[in-house]
Amino acid sequence: MTTNSSLISIQRSTDTKKKPPQDQLGFGIYYTDHMFVMDYSVGQGWHDPRIIPYQPLVLDPAAKVFHYGQTIFEGLKAYKTADDRIQLFRPRDNFQRMNRSNDRMSVPELDIDMAMAALEQLIAVDREWIPSLEGTSLYIRPFVIATQPTLGVAPSEHYQFIIIMSPVGAYYPEGINPVKIHVESDYVRAVPGGSGEAKTAGNYASALKSQQAAKEQGYTQVLWLDGKQHKYIEEVGSMNVFFKIGGTVYTPALTGSILHGITRDSVIRLLKHWGIPVEERMLAIDELYEAGRNGTLEEAFGTGTAAVISPIGEMNWNGEKLIIGEGKTGQLSKSVYDTLTGIQTGAVADPFGWTQQVEVIGK
Ligand SMILES: *Cc1c(COP(=O)(O)O)cnc(C)c1O
């Protein structure tokens, strides 16, 4: 396996796309001029790393990814600092997690140095696409698909590793605002021994139905309970979740069906750094409601790369509503949001070594 980035071939796009206005980016709507692609075949390993103009894929309709969902993805962001540097936030953690997802889905492992070199080169080529307006960033979507055109249910012998990038808008253009959450009592997202820990397509496709039902009832997201007893809190939508109860911050322990969020880990470390008690443990939904009723539930928020922090102002569990922090963004949620986004954009010092600068040679 090579980690020499000079082996990545670059074919530059001849017609650069018009960039959308930075206050109208939305999420995952526009894509940069280039993409990274690398192939895998049994016997040959990963080969032919290349940066090419952004374009549709040509795949055989029998490609295994379409039928059996052998695919994984990642999500991370690049930020433009006020002094015009480019920063990534814990990118190696994303590629490490990608390999854990790969392992779970029988996808061959990727060399993390190679993936980092590919990402840095791609960002350098498309650096003009990183927006600079407050709250904006360049969302990066690495993914692997199984491309072998045979219908037998078996791990594919051919794959593609692809990175695409999308300039995304401010998640909270009108300031950080709490969301209303529907507690899902029927459907589950993940089960013990299942694929909940992996960022793999099927987990998200099977979550759409409850998400849609929640939306129809006026809720932004679903709070998932464990797949066995429908009792313990797991995640909120595609975010990890935190609750501040009686001065201590709780988040569900990583029991196997919960995604290992990098934002989750960053929040835990930040809280510990601040001397705020934080506990990873199983948290029952009735325990949370009890804390809500007796007034000790102070704050609740989701964590993930897209929103960073998403405060929860209201929950509904089997028709019983729980208003959290008067439906307003709590002080701790706000501090965590400001600090993490500050570190990511270079406005706040990074004592954790989380940010990594992307060097653009000849800039
Ligand atoms: C990606 C994801 C998260 C958040 O992970 P981050 O690394 O913080 O972005 C949480 N839950 C699910 C289900 C996810 O897919």
Tab-separated table of C-alpha atoms and ligand atoms in Angstrom:
chain	number	residue	atom	x	y	z
A	1	MET	CA	0.000	0.000	0.000
A	2	THR	CA	1.398	3.322	-1.043
A	3	THR	CA	0.981	6.462	1.012
A	4	ASN	CA	2.831	8.650	-1.441
A	5	SER	CA	0.413	11.397	-2.431
A	6	SER	CA	2.435	12.138	-5.564
A	7	LEU	CA	0.997	8.903	-6.967
A	8	ILE	CA	-2.455	10.461	-7.020
A	9	SER	CA	-3.100	11.519	-10.610
A	10	ILE	CA	-4.979	14.771	-11.129
A	11	GLN	CA	-7.191	15.482	-14.114
A	12	ARG	CA	-8.401	19.040	-13.825
A	13	SER	CA	-11.887	20.088	-14.783
A	14	THR	CA	-11.958	22.376	-17.834
A	15	ASP	CA	-15.221	24.118	-17.020
A	16	THR	CA	-15.431	25.283	-13.412
A	17	LYS	CA	-18.964	25.463	-12.093
A	18	LYS	CA	-20.458	28.728	-10.892
A	19	LYS	CA	-20.346	28.908	-7.114
A	20	PRO	CA	-23.697	29.381	-5.356
A	21	PRO	CA	-24.198	32.396	-3.026
A	22	GLN	CA	-22.818	31.591	0.431
A	23	ASP	CA	-26.047	32.514	2.185
A	24	GLN	CA	-28.032	30.001	0.103
A	25	LEU	CA	-25.966	26.844	0.341
A	26	GLY	CA	-28.267	24.534	2.290
A	27	PHE	CA	-26.896	21.073	3.087
A	28	GLY	CA	-25.460	18.696	0.499
A	29	ILE	CA	-26.987	20.364	-2.542
A	30	TYR	CA	-23.970	21.740	-4.400
A	31	TYR	CA	-20.735	19.872	-5.150
A	32	THR	CA	-17.217	21.043	-5.898
A	33	ASP	CA	-15.505	20.703	-9.294
A	34	HIS	CA	-13.580	17.523	-8.486
A	35	MET	CA	-13.871	14.152	-6.786
A	36	PHE	CA	-11.402	11.523	-5.608
A	37	VAL	CA	-11.746	7.919	-6.793
A	38	MET	CA	-9.715	4.783	-6.061
A	39	ASP	CA	-10.455	1.190	-7.082
A	40	TYR	CA	-10.085	-2.115	-5.322
A	41	SER	CA	-9.951	-5.613	-6.727
A	42	VAL	CA	-9.147	-8.826	-4.944
A	43	GLY	CA	-5.531	-9.685	-5.715
A	44	GLN	CA	-4.615	-6.127	-6.660
A	45	GLY	CA	-5.701	-4.271	-3.540
A	46	TRP	CA	-6.499	-0.545	-3.625
A	47	HIS	CA	-5.104	1.039	-6.774
A	48	ASP	CA	-5.319	3.879	-9.283
A	49	PRO	CA	-5.909	6.822	-6.897
A	50	ARG	CA	-7.100	9.786	-8.930
A	51	ILE	CA	-8.686	13.208	-8.711
A	52	ILE	CA	-11.045	13.741	-11.624
A	53	PRO	CA	-13.761	16.255	-12.575
A	54	TYR	CA	-16.970	15.695	-10.550
A	55	GLN	CA	-19.104	13.405	-12.673
A	56	PRO	CA	-21.755	10.649	-12.559
A	57	LEU	CA	-20.596	7.103	-11.910
A	58	VAL	CA	-21.055	4.393	-14.498
A	59	LEU	CA	-22.011	1.187	-12.689
A	60	ASP	CA	-23.367	-2.149	-13.804
A	61	PRO	CA	-26.996	-2.492	-12.627
A	62	ALA	CA	-25.965	-5.761	-10.993
A	63	ALA	CA	-23.371	-3.997	-8.783
A	64	LYS	CA	-23.728	-5.483	-5.307
A	65	VAL	CA	-24.168	-2.103	-3.621
A	66	PHE	CA	-27.615	-1.715	-5.237
A	67	HIS	CA	-28.895	-5.063	-4.012
A	68	TYR	CA	-27.251	-5.871	-0.718
A	69	GLY	CA	-26.193	-2.448	0.544
A	70	GLN	CA	-22.515	-3.247	0.938
A	71	THR	CA	-21.442	0.349	1.399
A	72	ILE	CA	-20.189	2.669	4.129
A	73	PHE	CA	-19.753	6.429	4.448
A	74	GLU	CA	-18.167	9.135	6.555
A	75	GLY	CA	-18.911	12.809	7.155
A	76	LEU	CA	-16.502	15.557	8.203
A	77	LYS	CA	-15.881	19.222	7.503
A	78	ALA	CA	-13.156	21.604	6.361
A	79	TYR	CA	-13.269	25.191	7.621
A	80	LYS	CA	-11.778	28.450	6.412
A	81	THR	CA	-10.193	30.413	9.264
A	82	ALA	CA	-10.403	34.213	9.521
A	83	ASP	CA	-6.750	34.425	8.415
A	84	ASP	CA	-7.474	32.285	5.342
A	85	ARG	CA	-6.054	28.957	6.507
A	86	ILE	CA	-7.874	25.670	5.918
A	87	GLN	CA	-8.604	23.427	8.911
A	88	LEU	CA	-9.943	19.913	9.288
A	89	PHE	CA	-11.426	18.653	12.564
A	90	ARG	CA	-10.116	15.256	13.766
A	91	PRO	CA	-10.013	13.822	10.200
A	92	ARG	CA	-7.977	10.745	11.123
A	93	ASP	CA	-10.689	9.763	13.595
A	94	ASN	CA	-13.153	9.738	10.713
A	95	PHE	CA	-10.942	7.455	8.644
A	96	GLN	CA	-10.335	5.183	11.630
A	97	ARG	CA	-14.080	4.917	12.118
A	98	MET	CA	-14.454	4.310	8.374
A	99	ASN	CA	-12.251	1.262	8.746
A	100	ARG	CA	-14.365	0.003	11.656
A	101	SER	CA	-17.449	0.385	9.435
A	102	ASN	CA	-15.557	-1.346	6.617
A	103	ASP	CA	-14.711	-4.249	8.866
A	104	ARG	CA	-18.343	-4.641	9.971
A	105	MET	CA	-19.551	-4.626	6.349
A	106	SER	CA	-16.787	-6.933	5.001
A	107	VAL	CA	-15.273	-4.098	2.972
A	108	PRO	CA	-11.458	-4.135	2.613
A	109	GLU	CA	-9.562	-1.785	4.910
A	110	LEU	CA	-8.201	1.511	3.605
A	111	ASP	CA	-4.781	2.916	4.407
A	112	ILE	CA	-5.469	5.951	6.584
A	113	ASP	CA	-2.389	7.869	5.386
A	114	MET	CA	-3.495	7.290	1.797
A	115	ALA	CA	-7.035	8.471	2.581
A	116	MET	CA	-5.619	11.578	4.322
A	117	ALA	CA	-3.342	12.340	1.366
A	118	ALA	CA	-6.288	11.958	-1.014
A	119	LEU	CA	-8.449	14.267	1.077
A	120	GLU	CA	-5.784	16.946	1.439
A	121	GLN	CA	-5.032	16.922	-2.296
A	122	LEU	CA	-8.713	17.132	-3.177
A	123	ILE	CA	-9.224	20.047	-0.790
A	124	ALA	CA	-6.169	21.801	-2.247
A	125	VAL	CA	-7.538	21.387	-5.799
A	126	ASP	CA	-11.014	22.651	-4.827
A	127	ARG	CA	-9.926	25.142	-2.130
A	128	GLU	CA	-11.857	27.980	-3.799
A	129	TRP	CA	-15.027	26.085	-2.864
A	130	ILE	CA	-14.573	26.412	0.897
A	131	PRO	CA	-17.062	29.080	1.924
A	132	SER	CA	-16.036	31.724	4.438
A	133	LEU	CA	-19.334	33.243	5.562
A	134	GLU	CA	-19.934	32.716	9.292
A	135	GLY	CA	-21.302	29.235	10.017
A	136	THR	CA	-20.524	27.818	6.571
A	137	SER	CA	-18.065	25.005	5.840
A	138	LEU	CA	-17.064	22.421	3.267
A	139	TYR	CA	-18.803	19.131	4.047
A	140	ILE	CA	-16.761	16.098	3.018
A	141	ARG	CA	-18.374	12.764	2.198
A	142	PRO	CA	-15.976	9.831	1.798
A	143	PHE	CA	-17.709	6.531	0.925
A	144	VAL	CA	-17.058	3.029	-0.363
A	145	ILE	CA	-19.352	1.050	-2.671
A	146	ALA	CA	-19.294	-2.612	-3.706
A	147	THR	CA	-19.185	-2.641	-7.502
A	148	GLN	CA	-18.860	-6.291	-8.517
A	149	PRO	CA	-21.741	-7.131	-10.891
A	150	THR	CA	-22.669	-10.554	-9.514
A	151	LEU	CA	-25.890	-11.307	-7.643
A	152	GLY	CA	-24.612	-13.947	-5.238
A	153	VAL	CA	-24.840	-12.807	-1.630
A	154	ALA	CA	-21.129	-12.623	-0.812
A	155	PRO	CA	-18.615	-9.848	-0.184
A	156	SER	CA	-17.814	-8.014	-3.405
A	157	GLU	CA	-14.466	-8.562	-5.098
A	158	HIS	CA	-14.459	-4.989	-6.455
A	159	TYR	CA	-14.978	-1.637	-4.709
A	160	GLN	CA	-14.625	2.074	-5.263
A	161	PHE	CA	-13.546	4.542	-2.565
A	162	ILE	CA	-14.840	7.988	-3.459
A	163	ILE	CA	-14.656	11.422	-1.814
A	164	ILE	CA	-17.075	14.170	-2.797
A	165	MET	CA	-17.320	17.615	-1.186
A	166	SER	CA	-20.168	20.071	-0.756
A	167	PRO	CA	-20.100	23.683	0.467
A	168	VAL	CA	-22.769	23.848	3.181
A	169	GLY	CA	-24.596	26.741	4.778
A	170	ALA	CA	-24.907	27.851	8.374
A	171	TYR	CA	-26.965	25.252	10.264
A	172	TYR	CA	-28.516	27.996	12.367
A	173	PRO	CA	-28.758	31.103	10.148
A	174	GLU	CA	-31.072	32.707	12.758
A	175	GLY	CA	-29.058	31.593	15.787
A	176	ILE	CA	-28.984	28.234	17.552
A	177	ASN	CA	-32.553	27.020	18.204
A	178	PRO	CA	-33.980	24.033	20.112
A	179	VAL	CA	-35.828	21.261	18.257
A	180	LYS	CA	-38.839	19.121	19.179
A	181	ILE	CA	-38.181	15.384	19.404
A	182	HIS	CA	-40.540	12.431	19.062
A	183	VAL	CA	-39.597	9.398	21.169
A	184	GLU	CA	-39.989	6.336	18.929
A	185	SER	CA	-41.666	3.463	20.786
A	186	ASP	CA	-42.293	1.015	17.928
A	187	TYR	CA	-39.466	1.045	15.410
A	188	VAL	CA	-35.802	0.706	16.372
A	189	ARG	CA	-32.653	1.927	14.630
A	190	ALA	CA	-30.233	-0.758	15.735
A	191	VAL	CA	-30.102	-4.008	17.671
A	192	PRO	CA	-27.356	-5.675	19.721
A	193	GLY	CA	-25.103	-7.491	17.294
A	194	GLY	CA	-26.485	-5.509	14.352
A	195	SER	CA	-24.855	-2.750	12.310
A	196	GLY	CA	-25.759	0.285	14.439
A	197	GLU	CA	-22.108	1.114	15.081
A	198	ALA	CA	-21.313	1.278	11.367
A	199	LYS	CA	-22.063	4.228	9.107
A	200	THR	CA	-23.753	2.038	6.533
A	201	ALA	CA	-26.638	2.951	4.225
A	202	GLY	CA	-29.232	0.453	5.489
A	203	ASN	CA	-29.291	1.973	8.989
A	204	TYR	CA	-30.481	5.240	7.498
A	205	ALA	CA	-32.963	3.819	4.974
A	206	SER	CA	-34.728	1.898	7.750
A	207	ALA	CA	-34.920	5.031	9.918
A	208	LEU	CA	-36.747	7.127	7.324
A	209	LYS	CA	-40.213	5.809	8.112
A	210	SER	CA	-40.267	6.934	11.752
A	211	GLN	CA	-38.510	10.171	10.859
A	212	GLN	CA	-41.252	10.889	8.326
A	213	ALA	CA	-44.023	10.050	10.812
A	214	ALA	CA	-42.416	12.327	13.418
A	215	LYS	CA	-42.188	15.171	10.864
A	216	GLU	CA	-45.878	14.810	10.054
A	217	GLN	CA	-46.641	15.352	13.736
A	218	GLY	CA	-44.478	18.466	13.907
A	219	TYR	CA	-41.287	16.927	15.322
A	220	THR	CA	-37.852	17.504	13.832
A	221	GLN	CA	-36.189	14.269	14.904
A	222	VAL	CA	-36.761	10.884	16.447
A	223	LEU	CA	-35.263	9.749	19.754
A	224	TRP	CA	-34.295	6.099	19.401
A	225	LEU	CA	-34.631	3.604	22.230
A	226	ASP	CA	-32.664	0.365	22.463
A	227	GLY	CA	-33.731	-2.455	20.163
A	228	LYS	CA	-34.281	-5.078	22.840
A	229	GLN	CA	-36.335	-3.513	25.635
A	230	HIS	CA	-37.384	-0.204	24.009
A	231	LYS	CA	-36.337	1.340	27.286
A	232	TYR	CA	-32.842	2.810	27.118
A	233	ILE	CA	-32.047	5.987	25.191
A	234	GLU	CA	-29.636	5.477	22.289
A	235	GLU	CA	-29.495	8.361	19.807
A	236	VAL	CA	-31.491	11.244	18.377
A	237	GLY	CA	-31.941	11.104	14.591
A	238	SER	CA	-28.395	10.648	13.313
A	239	MET	CA	-26.888	12.356	16.334
A	240	ASN	CA	-25.627	11.224	19.712
A	241	VAL	CA	-27.487	12.674	22.670
A	242	PHE	CA	-26.624	14.341	26.003
A	243	PHE	CA	-28.707	15.289	29.048
A	244	LYS	CA	-27.766	17.573	31.924
A	245	ILE	CA	-29.491	16.313	35.078
A	246	GLY	CA	-28.785	17.807	38.501
A	247	GLY	CA	-25.471	19.295	37.379
A	248	THR	CA	-24.120	16.076	35.815
A	249	VAL	CA	-24.070	15.470	32.063
A	250	TYR	CA	-25.150	11.998	30.916
A	251	THR	CA	-24.770	10.353	27.532
A	252	PRO	CA	-25.655	6.769	26.598
A	253	ALA	CA	-22.709	4.375	26.923
A	254	LEU	CA	-21.421	2.850	23.657
A	255	THR	CA	-23.085	-0.517	24.067
A	256	GLY	CA	-22.619	-1.709	20.465
A	257	SER	CA	-25.698	-0.308	18.755
A	258	ILE	CA	-24.708	3.356	19.092
A	259	LEU	CA	-22.562	5.227	16.576
A	260	HIS	CA	-19.206	6.360	17.956
A	261	GLY	CA	-19.664	10.055	17.244
A	262	ILE	CA	-16.550	12.186	17.014
A	263	THR	CA	-18.560	15.199	18.173
A	264	ARG	CA	-19.792	13.040	21.093
A	265	ASP	CA	-16.215	12.227	22.076
A	266	SER	CA	-15.187	15.893	21.698
A	267	VAL	CA	-18.056	17.053	23.935
A	268	ILE	CA	-17.151	14.508	26.636
A	269	ARG	CA	-13.526	15.630	26.588
A	270	LEU	CA	-14.450	19.297	26.569
A	271	LEU	CA	-16.785	18.884	29.558
A	272	LYS	CA	-14.093	16.990	31.488
A	273	HIS	CA	-11.611	19.744	30.604
A	274	TRP	CA	-14.056	22.252	32.094
A	275	GLY	CA	-14.442	20.161	35.262
A	276	ILE	CA	-18.101	19.402	34.567
A	277	PRO	CA	-19.098	15.894	35.726
A	278	VAL	CA	-19.927	13.688	32.745
A	279	GLU	CA	-21.069	10.074	32.806
A	280	GLU	CA	-21.408	7.528	30.039
A	281	ARG	CA	-24.050	5.051	31.101
A	282	MET	CA	-27.336	3.472	30.121
A	283	LEU	CA	-30.154	5.953	30.628
A	284	ALA	CA	-33.774	4.766	30.686
A	285	ILE	CA	-36.451	6.938	29.106
A	286	ASP	CA	-38.621	6.738	32.258
A	287	GLU	CA	-35.643	7.906	34.347
A	288	LEU	CA	-35.299	10.897	32.031
A	289	TYR	CA	-39.006	11.684	32.272
A	290	GLU	CA	-38.795	11.402	36.065
A	291	ALA	CA	-35.947	13.946	36.038
A	292	GLY	CA	-38.125	16.132	33.818
A	293	ARG	CA	-41.060	15.887	36.228
A	294	ASN	CA	-39.027	16.567	39.384
A	295	GLY	CA	-37.269	19.530	37.807
A	296	THR	CA	-33.680	18.194	37.745
A	297	LEU	CA	-33.492	17.817	33.941
A	298	GLU	CA	-31.767	21.045	32.948
A	299	GLU	CA	-30.657	20.632	29.342
A	300	ALA	CA	-30.675	18.177	26.431
A	301	PHE	CA	-28.830	18.291	23.127
A	302	GLY	CA	-27.826	16.159	20.162
A	303	THR	CA	-24.282	16.096	18.737
A	304	GLY	CA	-23.039	15.457	15.201
A	305	THR	CA	-20.811	16.913	12.522
A	306	ALA	CA	-23.626	18.609	10.571
A	307	ALA	CA	-25.228	20.670	13.376
A	308	VAL	CA	-22.391	20.251	15.928
A	309	ILE	CA	-24.889	20.854	18.782
A	310	SER	CA	-28.652	20.637	18.428
A	311	PRO	CA	-30.492	21.672	21.620
A	312	ILE	CA	-33.680	19.764	22.456
A	313	GLY	CA	-36.503	21.934	23.788
A	314	GLU	CA	-39.348	19.414	23.846
A	315	MET	CA	-39.902	15.671	23.796
A	316	ASN	CA	-42.998	13.556	23.261
A	317	TRP	CA	-43.093	9.965	24.546
A	318	ASN	CA	-46.390	8.142	23.933
A	319	GLY	CA	-48.257	11.438	24.050
A	320	GLU	CA	-46.593	12.705	27.231
A	321	LYS	CA	-44.827	15.975	26.534
A	322	LEU	CA	-41.723	17.114	28.331
A	323	ILE	CA	-40.540	20.691	28.020
A	324	ILE	CA	-36.804	21.032	28.682
A	325	GLY	CA	-35.241	24.281	29.899
A	326	GLU	CA	-38.460	26.198	29.097
A	327	GLY	CA	-37.934	25.200	25.470
A	328	LYS	CA	-34.898	27.463	25.214
A	329	THR	CA	-31.234	26.757	24.434
A	330	GLY	CA	-29.424	26.018	27.692
A	331	GLN	CA	-26.287	27.802	28.827
A	332	LEU	CA	-24.102	24.693	28.659
A	333	SER	CA	-25.408	23.723	25.192
A	334	LYS	CA	-24.544	27.217	24.000
A	335	SER	CA	-21.047	27.179	25.558
A	336	VAL	CA	-20.265	23.777	24.050
A	337	TYR	CA	-21.530	24.937	20.653
A	338	ASP	CA	-19.537	28.191	20.747
A	339	THR	CA	-16.352	26.472	21.889
A	340	LEU	CA	-16.456	23.566	19.433
A	341	THR	CA	-17.338	25.725	16.442
A	342	GLY	CA	-14.719	28.222	17.627
A	343	ILE	CA	-12.033	25.523	17.680
A	344	GLN	CA	-13.157	24.208	14.292
A	345	THR	CA	-12.942	27.619	12.636
A	346	GLY	CA	-9.753	28.679	14.417
A	347	ALA	CA	-11.443	31.458	16.414
A	348	VAL	CA	-10.817	29.644	19.721
A	349	ALA	CA	-7.526	28.039	20.830
A	350	ASP	CA	-7.402	24.240	20.438
A	351	PRO	CA	-5.758	22.735	23.537
A	352	PHE	CA	-6.723	19.215	22.378
A	353	GLY	CA	-4.825	19.055	19.076
A	354	TRP	CA	-8.072	18.324	17.236
A	355	THR	CA	-7.570	20.645	14.300
A	356	GLN	CA	-5.300	19.858	11.405
A	357	GLN	CA	-4.187	22.435	8.915
A	358	VAL	CA	-4.331	21.641	5.180
A	359	GLU	CA	-1.199	22.958	3.482
A	360	VAL	CA	-1.737	24.322	-0.009
A	361	ILE	CA	1.590	24.485	-1.796
A	362	GLY	CA	2.061	27.333	-4.201
A	363	LYS	CA	-0.899	29.257	-2.875
B	1	LIG	C1	-22.538	10.248	11.920
B	1	LIG	C2	-23.484	9.901	13.030
B	1	LIG	C3	-23.405	10.485	14.306
B	1	LIG	C4	-22.493	11.634	14.630
B	1	LIG	O1	-21.155	11.346	14.449
B	1	LIG	P1	-20.109	12.563	14.319
B	1	LIG	O2	-18.820	11.863	14.160
B	1	LIG	O3	-20.211	13.332	15.572
B	1	LIG	O4	-20.523	13.345	13.133
B	1	LIG	C5	-24.245	10.015	15.292
B	1	LIG	N1	-25.159	9.053	15.046
B	1	LIG	C6	-25.284	8.492	13.830
B	1	LIG	C7	-26.299	7.446	13.615
B	1	LIG	C8	-24.460	8.912	12.783
B	1	LIG	O5	-24.598	8.375	11.577
